[in-house]
């Protein structure tokens, strides 16, 4: 079984120190930006992590992204926006669903709303469910 991981599930894998399961699976090009934004928020706005931990997590996230096959949204905008409207999801979230459908993979996310919406088209699970 293969998986498409969204940024919330990548962060969950990092928190659990369980990144080995990511190897050979998929994520989207936009996951890098979402992941970096989440780390920045934890540091700069919420003050939950210090500068050293932030730098360490940035290094880990780069390693994580290197073991995944990165899928792009380019050339699929019309299909994704249609899916976005159909499922009442953001373009970002619909992109993950679109690629899960097209790769015949399960979608892995920590977002309950995304799981509920995606389940009409793909198997959608939380990270802990694939461990």
JSON list of C-alpha atoms in Angstrom, two decimals:
[
{"chain": "A", "resi": 1, "resn": "UNK", "atom": "CA", "xyz": [0.00, 0.00, 0.00]},
{"chain": "A", "resi": 2, "resn": "UNK", "atom": "CA", "xyz": [1.30, 3.45, -0.83]},
{"chain": "A", "resi": 3, "resn": "UNK", "atom": "CA", "xyz": [0.49, 6.73, 0.87]},
{"chain": "A", "resi": 4, "resn": "UNK", "atom": "CA", "xyz": [0.19, 10.43, 0.09]},
{"chain": "A", "resi": 5, "resn": "UNK", "atom": "CA", "xyz": [1.21, 12.37, 3.21]},
{"chain": "A", "resi": 6, "resn": "UNK", "atom": "CA", "xyz": [0.02, 15.90, 3.82]},
{"chain": "A", "resi": 7, "resn": "UNK", "atom": "CA", "xyz": [2.09, 18.33, 5.88]},
{"chain": "A", "resi": 8, "resn": "UNK", "atom": "CA", "xyz": [0.21, 17.62, 9.11]},
{"chain": "A", "resi": 9, "resn": "UNK", "atom": "CA", "xyz": [1.07, 13.93, 8.85]},
{"chain": "A", "resi": 10, "resn": "UNK", "atom": "CA", "xyz": [4.70, 14.71, 8.01]},
{"chain": "A", "resi": 11, "resn": "UNK", "atom": "CA", "xyz": [4.90, 16.81, 11.17]},
{"chain": "A", "resi": 12, "resn": "UNK", "atom": "CA", "xyz": [3.27, 13.99, 13.13]},
{"chain": "A", "resi": 13, "resn": "UNK", "atom": "CA", "xyz": [5.86, 11.53, 11.78]},
{"chain": "A", "resi": 14, "resn": "UNK", "atom": "CA", "xyz": [8.62, 13.88, 12.91]},
{"chain": "A", "resi": 15, "resn": "UNK", "atom": "CA", "xyz": [7.08, 14.30, 16.37]},
{"chain": "A", "resi": 16, "resn": "UNK", "atom": "CA", "xyz": [6.82, 10.52, 16.79]},
{"chain": "A", "resi": 17, "resn": "UNK", "atom": "CA", "xyz": [10.33, 9.96, 15.41]},
{"chain": "A", "resi": 18, "resn": "UNK", "atom": "CA", "xyz": [8.70, 7.56, 12.97]},
{"chain": "A", "resi": 19, "resn": "UNK", "atom": "CA", "xyz": [9.90, 8.92, 9.65]},
{"chain": "A", "resi": 20, "resn": "UNK", "atom": "CA", "xyz": [11.06, 5.56, 8.26]},
{"chain": "A", "resi": 21, "resn": "UNK", "atom": "CA", "xyz": [7.50, 4.77, 7.14]},
{"chain": "A", "resi": 22, "resn": "UNK", "atom": "CA", "xyz": [7.60, 7.76, 4.79]},
{"chain": "A", "resi": 23, "resn": "UNK", "atom": "CA", "xyz": [10.29, 6.34, 2.50]},
{"chain": "A", "resi": 24, "resn": "UNK", "atom": "CA", "xyz": [9.13, 5.59, -1.00]},
{"chain": "A", "resi": 25, "resn": "UNK", "atom": "CA", "xyz": [5.74, 7.23, -0.56]},
{"chain": "A", "resi": 26, "resn": "UNK", "atom": "CA", "xyz": [4.35, 10.55, -1.80]},
{"chain": "A", "resi": 27, "resn": "UNK", "atom": "CA", "xyz": [3.80, 14.13, -0.76]},
{"chain": "A", "resi": 28, "resn": "UNK", "atom": "CA", "xyz": [3.20, 17.35, -2.65]},
{"chain": "A", "resi": 29, "resn": "UNK", "atom": "CA", "xyz": [5.61, 20.13, -3.50]},
{"chain": "A", "resi": 30, "resn": "UNK", "atom": "CA", "xyz": [3.52, 22.48, -1.39]},
{"chain": "A", "resi": 31, "resn": "UNK", "atom": "CA", "xyz": [4.06, 20.30, 1.72]},
{"chain": "A", "resi": 32, "resn": "UNK", "atom": "CA", "xyz": [7.55, 21.75, 2.10]},
{"chain": "A", "resi": 33, "resn": "UNK", "atom": "CA", "xyz": [6.11, 25.27, 2.41]},
{"chain": "A", "resi": 34, "resn": "UNK", "atom": "CA", "xyz": [3.32, 24.18, 4.76]},
{"chain": "A", "resi": 35, "resn": "UNK", "atom": "CA", "xyz": [5.79, 22.27, 6.94]},
{"chain": "A", "resi": 36, "resn": "UNK", "atom": "CA", "xyz": [8.23, 25.19, 7.14]},
{"chain": "A", "resi": 37, "resn": "UNK", "atom": "CA", "xyz": [5.36, 27.55, 7.95]},
{"chain": "A", "resi": 38, "resn": "UNK", "atom": "CA", "xyz": [4.21, 25.27, 10.78]},
{"chain": "A", "resi": 39, "resn": "UNK", "atom": "CA", "xyz": [7.74, 25.18, 12.24]},
{"chain": "A", "resi": 40, "resn": "UNK", "atom": "CA", "xyz": [8.09, 28.96, 11.89]},
{"chain": "A", "resi": 41, "resn": "UNK", "atom": "CA", "xyz": [4.76, 29.43, 13.69]},
{"chain": "A", "resi": 42, "resn": "UNK", "atom": "CA", "xyz": [5.84, 27.16, 16.56]},
{"chain": "A", "resi": 43, "resn": "UNK", "atom": "CA", "xyz": [8.99, 29.24, 16.94]},
{"chain": "A", "resi": 44, "resn": "UNK", "atom": "CA", "xyz": [8.15, 32.84, 16.03]},
{"chain": "A", "resi": 45, "resn": "UNK", "atom": "CA", "xyz": [4.53, 33.19, 17.08]},
{"chain": "A", "resi": 46, "resn": "UNK", "atom": "CA", "xyz": [3.84, 30.54, 19.71]},
{"chain": "A", "resi": 47, "resn": "UNK", "atom": "CA", "xyz": [7.35, 30.41, 21.23]},
{"chain": "A", "resi": 48, "resn": "UNK", "atom": "CA", "xyz": [7.03, 26.64, 21.74]},
{"chain": "A", "resi": 49, "resn": "UNK", "atom": "CA", "xyz": [10.44, 25.85, 20.25]},
{"chain": "A", "resi": 50, "resn": "UNK", "atom": "CA", "xyz": [13.72, 27.70, 20.45]},
{"chain": "A", "resi": 51, "resn": "UNK", "atom": "CA", "xyz": [16.08, 28.62, 17.63]},
{"chain": "A", "resi": 52, "resn": "UNK", "atom": "CA", "xyz": [18.27, 25.52, 18.05]},
{"chain": "A", "resi": 53, "resn": "UNK", "atom": "CA", "xyz": [15.27, 23.18, 17.98]},
{"chain": "A", "resi": 54, "resn": "UNK", "atom": "CA", "xyz": [13.86, 25.05, 14.99]},
{"chain": "A", "resi": 55, "resn": "UNK", "atom": "CA", "xyz": [17.12, 24.60, 13.07]},
{"chain": "A", "resi": 56, "resn": "UNK", "atom": "CA", "xyz": [17.23, 20.93, 14.00]},
{"chain": "A", "resi": 57, "resn": "UNK", "atom": "CA", "xyz": [13.63, 20.40, 12.85]},
{"chain": "A", "resi": 58, "resn": "UNK", "atom": "CA", "xyz": [14.35, 22.20, 9.58]},
{"chain": "A", "resi": 59, "resn": "UNK", "atom": "CA", "xyz": [17.23, 19.78, 8.94]},
{"chain": "A", "resi": 60, "resn": "UNK", "atom": "CA", "xyz": [15.00, 16.79, 9.77]},
{"chain": "A", "resi": 61, "resn": "UNK", "atom": "CA", "xyz": [12.24, 18.09, 7.51]},
{"chain": "A", "resi": 62, "resn": "UNK", "atom": "CA", "xyz": [14.71, 18.37, 4.62]},
{"chain": "A", "resi": 63, "resn": "UNK", "atom": "CA", "xyz": [15.72, 14.74, 5.18]},
{"chain": "A", "resi": 64, "resn": "UNK", "atom": "CA", "xyz": [12.05, 13.74, 5.35]},
{"chain": "A", "resi": 65, "resn": "UNK", "atom": "CA", "xyz": [11.27, 15.44, 2.04]},
{"chain": "A", "resi": 66, "resn": "UNK", "atom": "CA", "xyz": [14.24, 13.68, 0.42]},
{"chain": "A", "resi": 67, "resn": "UNK", "atom": "CA", "xyz": [12.83, 10.20, 1.08]},
{"chain": "A", "resi": 68, "resn": "UNK", "atom": "CA", "xyz": [9.45, 11.00, -0.47]},
{"chain": "A", "resi": 69, "resn": "UNK", "atom": "CA", "xyz": [8.42, 11.24, -4.09]},
{"chain": "A", "resi": 70, "resn": "UNK", "atom": "CA", "xyz": [7.35, 14.85, -4.57]},
{"chain": "A", "resi": 71, "resn": "UNK", "atom": "CA", "xyz": [4.25, 15.42, -6.71]},
{"chain": "A", "resi": 72, "resn": "UNK", "atom": "CA", "xyz": [3.36, 18.77, -8.24]},
{"chain": "A", "resi": 73, "resn": "UNK", "atom": "CA", "xyz": [0.07, 20.51, -8.85]},
{"chain": "A", "resi": 74, "resn": "UNK", "atom": "CA", "xyz": [1.21, 21.98, -12.17]},
{"chain": "A", "resi": 75, "resn": "UNK", "atom": "CA", "xyz": [-0.91, 21.03, -15.19]},
{"chain": "A", "resi": 76, "resn": "UNK", "atom": "CA", "xyz": [-3.70, 19.76, -12.92]},
{"chain": "A", "resi": 77, "resn": "UNK", "atom": "CA", "xyz": [-5.16, 23.07, -11.76]},
{"chain": "A", "resi": 78, "resn": "UNK", "atom": "CA", "xyz": [-8.52, 22.65, -13.55]},
{"chain": "A", "resi": 79, "resn": "UNK", "atom": "CA", "xyz": [-9.08, 19.17, -12.16]},
{"chain": "A", "resi": 80, "resn": "UNK", "atom": "CA", "xyz": [-8.02, 20.18, -8.65]},
{"chain": "A", "resi": 81, "resn": "UNK", "atom": "CA", "xyz": [-10.19, 23.29, -8.56]},
{"chain": "A", "resi": 82, "resn": "UNK", "atom": "CA", "xyz": [-13.16, 21.21, -9.73]},
{"chain": "A", "resi": 83, "resn": "UNK", "atom": "CA", "xyz": [-12.47, 18.69, -6.96]},
{"chain": "A", "resi": 84, "resn": "UNK", "atom": "CA", "xyz": [-12.02, 21.55, -4.49]},
{"chain": "A", "resi": 85, "resn": "UNK", "atom": "CA", "xyz": [-15.47, 22.88, -5.35]},
{"chain": "A", "resi": 86, "resn": "UNK", "atom": "CA", "xyz": [-17.04, 19.43, -5.30]},
{"chain": "A", "resi": 87, "resn": "UNK", "atom": "CA", "xyz": [-15.64, 18.52, -1.87]},
{"chain": "A", "resi": 88, "resn": "UNK", "atom": "CA", "xyz": [-15.80, 22.06, -0.41]},
{"chain": "A", "resi": 89, "resn": "UNK", "atom": "CA", "xyz": [-12.08, 21.93, 0.36]},
{"chain": "A", "resi": 90, "resn": "UNK", "atom": "CA", "xyz": [-9.29, 24.45, -0.11]},
{"chain": "A", "resi": 91, "resn": "UNK", "atom": "CA", "xyz": [-7.18, 24.06, -3.22]},
{"chain": "A", "resi": 92, "resn": "UNK", "atom": "CA", "xyz": [-4.34, 22.89, -0.97]},
{"chain": "A", "resi": 93, "resn": "UNK", "atom": "CA", "xyz": [-6.37, 20.08, 0.58]},
{"chain": "A", "resi": 94, "resn": "UNK", "atom": "CA", "xyz": [-8.00, 19.09, -2.70]},
{"chain": "A", "resi": 95, "resn": "UNK", "atom": "CA", "xyz": [-4.49, 18.76, -4.19]},
{"chain": "A", "resi": 96, "resn": "UNK", "atom": "CA", "xyz": [-3.66, 16.01, -1.72]},
{"chain": "A", "resi": 97, "resn": "UNK", "atom": "CA", "xyz": [-6.94, 14.22, -2.47]},
{"chain": "A", "resi": 98, "resn": "UNK", "atom": "CA", "xyz": [-6.38, 14.55, -6.21]},
{"chain": "A", "resi": 99, "resn": "UNK", "atom": "CA", "xyz": [-2.93, 12.98, -6.01]},
{"chain": "A", "resi": 100, "resn": "UNK", "atom": "CA", "xyz": [-4.10, 10.22, -3.67]},
{"chain": "A", "resi": 101, "resn": "UNK", "atom": "CA", "xyz": [-6.76, 9.30, -6.21]},
{"chain": "A", "resi": 102, "resn": "UNK", "atom": "CA", "xyz": [-4.35, 9.45, -9.16]},
{"chain": "A", "resi": 103, "resn": "UNK", "atom": "CA", "xyz": [-1.62, 7.41, -7.47]},
{"chain": "A", "resi": 104, "resn": "UNK", "atom": "CA", "xyz": [-4.15, 4.96, -6.02]},
{"chain": "A", "resi": 105, "resn": "UNK", "atom": "CA", "xyz": [-2.67, 5.69, -2.61]},
{"chain": "A", "resi": 106, "resn": "UNK", "atom": "CA", "xyz": [-4.22, 6.28, 0.77]},
{"chain": "A", "resi": 107, "resn": "UNK", "atom": "CA", "xyz": [-4.27, 9.84, 2.04]},
{"chain": "A", "resi": 108, "resn": "UNK", "atom": "CA", "xyz": [-2.59, 10.35, 5.42]},
{"chain": "A", "resi": 109, "resn": "UNK", "atom": "CA", "xyz": [-3.55, 13.50, 7.32]},
{"chain": "A", "resi": 110, "resn": "UNK", "atom": "CA", "xyz": [-4.27, 14.66, 10.84]},
{"chain": "A", "resi": 111, "resn": "UNK", "atom": "CA", "xyz": [-7.05, 16.96, 9.55]},
{"chain": "A", "resi": 112, "resn": "UNK", "atom": "CA", "xyz": [-10.44, 15.49, 10.55]},
{"chain": "A", "resi": 113, "resn": "UNK", "atom": "CA", "xyz": [-12.37, 17.60, 8.04]},
{"chain": "A", "resi": 114, "resn": "UNK", "atom": "CA", "xyz": [-10.08, 16.50, 5.22]},
{"chain": "A", "resi": 115, "resn": "UNK", "atom": "CA", "xyz": [-10.45, 12.85, 6.24]},
{"chain": "A", "resi": 116, "resn": "UNK", "atom": "CA", "xyz": [-14.23, 13.15, 6.23]},
{"chain": "A", "resi": 117, "resn": "UNK", "atom": "CA", "xyz": [-14.31, 14.87, 2.84]},
{"chain": "A", "resi": 118, "resn": "UNK", "atom": "CA", "xyz": [-11.73, 12.63, 1.17]},
{"chain": "A", "resi": 119, "resn": "UNK", "atom": "CA", "xyz": [-13.25, 9.34, 2.26]},
{"chain": "A", "resi": 120, "resn": "UNK", "atom": "CA", "xyz": [-15.81, 9.53, -0.52]},
{"chain": "A", "resi": 121, "resn": "UNK", "atom": "CA", "xyz": [-12.95, 9.08, -3.02]},
{"chain": "A", "resi": 122, "resn": "UNK", "atom": "CA", "xyz": [-9.96, 7.51, -1.27]},
{"chain": "A", "resi": 123, "resn": "UNK", "atom": "CA", "xyz": [-8.93, 5.72, 1.88]},
{"chain": "A", "resi": 124, "resn": "UNK", "atom": "CA", "xyz": [-8.08, 8.53, 4.32]},
{"chain": "A", "resi": 125, "resn": "UNK", "atom": "CA", "xyz": [-6.37, 7.82, 7.65]},
{"chain": "A", "resi": 126, "resn": "UNK", "atom": "CA", "xyz": [-4.38, 9.42, 10.45]},
{"chain": "A", "resi": 127, "resn": "UNK", "atom": "CA", "xyz": [-0.66, 8.76, 10.76]},
{"chain": "A", "resi": 128, "resn": "UNK", "atom": "CA", "xyz": [-1.08, 6.63, 13.88]},
{"chain": "A", "resi": 129, "resn": "UNK", "atom": "CA", "xyz": [-3.33, 4.26, 11.91]},
{"chain": "A", "resi": 130, "resn": "UNK", "atom": "CA", "xyz": [-0.51, 3.22, 9.57]},
{"chain": "A", "resi": 131, "resn": "UNK", "atom": "CA", "xyz": [2.09, 2.55, 12.26]}
]
